[in-house]
Amino acid sequence: MRDRVDASAGLVLRRWKAEDAWAVMTAFADPLMRGQSVEPVDSAQAAARWITARSEQWAADSAYSFAVVDGGGLVLGQVCVGPVDRRHATGWVSYWTTATARGRGVASRACRAVARWAFDEAELFRLELGHRVNNPASCAVARAAGFAVEGQQRQKLQYDGVRFDVELHARLATDTEPFPA
Ligand SMILES: CC(C)(COP(=O)(O)OP(=O)(O)OC[C@H]1O[C@@H](n2cnc3c(N)ncnc32)[C@H](O)[C@@H]1OP(=O)(O)O)[C@@H](O)C(=O)NCCC(=O)NCCS
């Protein structure tokens, strides 16, 4: 299974490295990243643990997290397929981009590329993702990457005592490849 993907516009998806710790810590300092990690990633040590955990997930074939980098190697974000369920050939997709990388198609391109990888390399059939209904940017990414809306899950998530509906999207291996941006 390849662990490096060349996406469009010069983006590369690759495994996380120990030297990405600073970039990871900086990315998680953004308030919009709240909820993207169970443990706070608020120190170099926490970022190193986050990277080690991603590596262990790869080794266990339970989740495949890629750093999204530009042609110069700058970390722009993450896309992840996992947890995966081998029995049903399904996987959960998630993504984030660094605050400075947003609004130029990075997440959409990376999500499209990781979906292709998941079907072709990881041999999954169905990919799912969900976003809070008050996260229109995430919805736009999902749609751009060919994930159809399947419905709303009522009050699935809770942040600071407030519950949020989540919109579920999914893409099948047999779905048409989305038109590239
Ligand atoms: C959601 C997120 C990954 C988007 O990353 P990005 O690299 O900016 O995404 P892209 O540039 O590929 O696309 C963003 C799309 O959202 C749209 N968008 C951005 N802000 C928006 C808003 N407030 N309302 C509506 N659409 C919005 C953009 O116009 C673009 O759509 P388009 O391609 O049709 O023009 C990024 O904002 C992020 O990391 N947020 C914090 C973590 C997060 O929410 N992750 C997803 C959890 S489900």
XYZ file of C-alpha atoms and ligand atoms in Angstrom:
229
model
C 0.000 0.000 0.000
C 1.556 3.295 -1.062
C 2.013 5.777 1.772
C 2.638 8.794 -0.449
C 0.141 10.341 -2.830
C 0.690 13.096 -5.352
C -2.462 15.222 -5.378
C -3.301 18.004 -7.811
C -1.723 21.488 -7.699
C 1.584 20.137 -6.378
C 0.165 18.882 -3.080
C 1.664 15.753 -1.592
C 0.155 13.436 1.023
C 2.801 11.682 3.078
C 3.208 9.999 6.471
C 3.843 12.230 9.477
C 7.451 12.617 10.639
C 8.859 13.467 14.072
C 10.126 16.784 12.698
C 6.526 17.866 11.964
C 5.887 18.395 15.698
C 6.209 22.166 15.556
C 3.839 22.420 12.581
C 1.334 20.161 14.351
C 1.473 22.203 17.550
C 1.005 25.437 15.589
C -1.956 23.993 13.678
C -3.720 22.927 16.874
C -3.257 26.373 18.443
C -6.034 27.639 16.147
C -9.375 27.887 18.024
C -11.186 26.301 15.036
C -9.199 23.139 15.690
C -11.005 22.527 18.946
C -12.574 19.131 18.762
C -10.066 17.767 16.232
C -8.165 15.858 18.892
C -9.316 14.029 21.994
C -6.176 15.070 23.903
C -5.110 18.742 23.755
C -2.142 19.245 21.408
C -0.753 22.263 23.199
C 2.957 21.527 23.638
C 5.848 20.085 21.639
C 5.560 16.896 23.711
C 1.836 16.598 23.018
C 2.477 17.148 19.296
C 5.159 14.434 19.350
C 2.679 12.067 21.045
C 0.064 12.945 18.415
C 2.529 12.029 15.636
C 3.555 8.786 17.372
C -0.100 7.804 17.728
C -0.639 8.375 13.979
C 2.339 6.114 13.256
C 1.000 3.397 15.577
C -2.385 3.552 13.838
C -0.682 3.000 10.470
C 1.225 0.037 11.899
C -2.015 -1.425 13.272
C -3.886 -0.782 9.996
C -6.565 0.983 12.020
C -6.277 4.517 10.559
C -4.178 6.194 7.880
C -3.305 9.801 8.613
C -1.444 11.817 5.987
C 0.284 15.152 6.315
C -0.668 17.399 3.398
C 2.406 19.319 2.273
C 3.168 21.710 -0.556
C 5.984 21.332 -3.100
C 8.429 22.907 -0.657
C 7.477 20.497 2.129
C 5.462 22.996 4.164
C 2.751 21.286 6.222
C -0.669 22.609 5.143
C -2.961 20.146 6.853
C -4.058 16.609 7.458
C -6.358 14.080 5.826
C -7.122 10.810 7.539
C -8.936 7.609 6.624
C -9.884 5.828 9.794
C -11.027 4.206 11.865
C -11.462 1.561 9.174
C -13.743 -1.434 9.401
C -12.221 -4.237 7.335
C -15.244 -6.492 7.759
C -17.372 -4.027 5.816
C -14.575 -2.256 3.893
C -15.581 1.134 5.270
C -13.597 4.054 6.622
C -14.185 7.394 8.326
C -12.579 10.425 6.667
C -11.478 13.589 8.455
C -9.428 16.634 7.544
C -8.087 19.933 8.726
C -5.884 22.616 7.247
C -3.651 25.170 8.932
C -5.179 28.618 9.389
C -2.865 30.174 6.779
C -3.525 27.475 4.169
C -7.307 27.804 4.091
C -9.503 29.022 1.272
C -7.353 27.839 -1.633
C -8.638 24.347 -2.216
C -6.112 22.440 -0.107
C -8.637 20.392 1.883
C -10.820 19.701 -1.177
C -7.888 18.454 -3.254
C -6.416 16.434 -0.399
C -9.772 14.860 0.452
C -10.344 13.917 -3.173
C -6.859 12.393 -3.379
C -7.176 10.430 -0.141
C -10.551 9.047 -1.213
C -9.010 7.745 -4.455
C -6.151 6.263 -2.404
C -8.595 4.599 0.015
C -10.476 2.903 -2.817
C -7.439 1.930 -4.908
C -4.792 1.202 -2.273
C -6.603 0.467 0.985
C -9.335 -1.473 -0.847
C -12.190 0.221 0.989
C -15.629 0.441 -0.595
C -17.459 3.081 1.432
C -16.038 6.248 2.991
C -18.018 8.331 5.457
C -17.521 11.725 7.021
C -19.562 14.076 9.142
C -19.490 17.752 9.978
C -21.413 19.973 12.333
C -24.189 21.731 10.455
C -22.598 25.070 11.391
C -19.389 24.174 9.504
C -20.177 25.138 5.875
C -16.503 25.038 4.833
C -16.271 21.379 5.789
C -19.502 20.694 3.892
C -18.040 22.384 0.791
C -14.915 20.210 1.063
C -17.009 17.032 1.347
C -19.098 17.935 -1.683
C -16.039 18.928 -3.737
C -14.501 15.542 -2.956
C -17.585 13.685 -4.146
C -19.154 12.805 -0.793
C -22.935 12.838 -1.162
C -25.159 14.038 1.675
C -26.903 11.119 3.366
C -28.757 12.855 6.161
C -28.544 14.525 9.531
C -27.659 12.963 12.828
C -29.481 14.928 15.498
C -27.460 16.459 18.335
C -24.627 13.975 17.892
C -21.804 16.156 19.243
C -21.453 18.292 22.346
C -19.044 21.208 22.842
C -19.140 23.418 25.947
C -22.504 21.999 26.896
C -24.058 22.790 23.495
C -25.219 19.924 21.305
C -24.853 20.045 17.503
C -26.549 18.246 14.634
C -24.113 16.543 12.271
C -24.553 16.125 8.528
C -23.367 12.757 7.267
C -21.751 12.387 3.826
C -20.493 9.267 2.085
C -18.749 8.268 -1.105
C -18.676 4.788 -2.605
C -15.943 3.243 -4.710
C -18.516 2.973 -7.493
C -19.469 6.677 -7.395
C -18.356 8.908 -10.230
C -15.051 10.697 -9.667
C -15.834 14.355 -8.858
C -14.922 16.916 -11.476
C -11.483 18.288 -10.502
C -11.362 21.898 -9.268
C -12.934 22.923 6.977
C -11.505 23.154 6.489
C -10.791 21.786 6.506
C -11.524 23.688 5.058
O -10.199 23.736 4.596
P -9.776 24.618 3.292
O -8.412 24.168 2.916
O -10.023 26.037 3.556
O -10.846 24.083 2.254
P -10.949 24.433 0.689
O -10.186 25.696 0.405
O -10.612 23.199 -0.067
O -12.500 24.663 0.516
C -13.191 25.429 1.435
C -14.583 25.623 0.871
O -15.370 26.112 1.911
C -15.942 27.325 1.509
N -16.102 28.133 2.702
C -15.155 28.587 3.525
N -15.702 29.260 4.549
C -17.034 29.209 4.339
C -18.149 29.734 5.026
N -18.012 30.401 6.177
N -19.369 29.514 4.507
C -19.523 28.803 3.375
N -18.497 28.257 2.683
C -17.280 28.488 3.170
C -14.985 27.892 0.499
O -15.598 28.833 -0.347
C -14.606 26.636 -0.253
O -15.647 26.267 -1.126
P -15.484 26.375 -2.727
O -14.308 25.503 -3.074
O -16.776 25.853 -3.237
O -15.211 27.812 -2.986
C -10.750 24.185 7.376
O -11.526 25.349 7.480
C -10.432 23.673 8.767
O -9.395 23.054 8.975
N -11.296 23.962 9.765
C -11.047 23.540 11.125
C -11.139 22.027 11.270
C -12.424 21.485 10.683
O -13.485 22.078 10.823
N -12.301 20.301 10.042
C -13.444 19.611 9.499
C -14.152 18.922 10.610
S -15.619 18.095 10.023
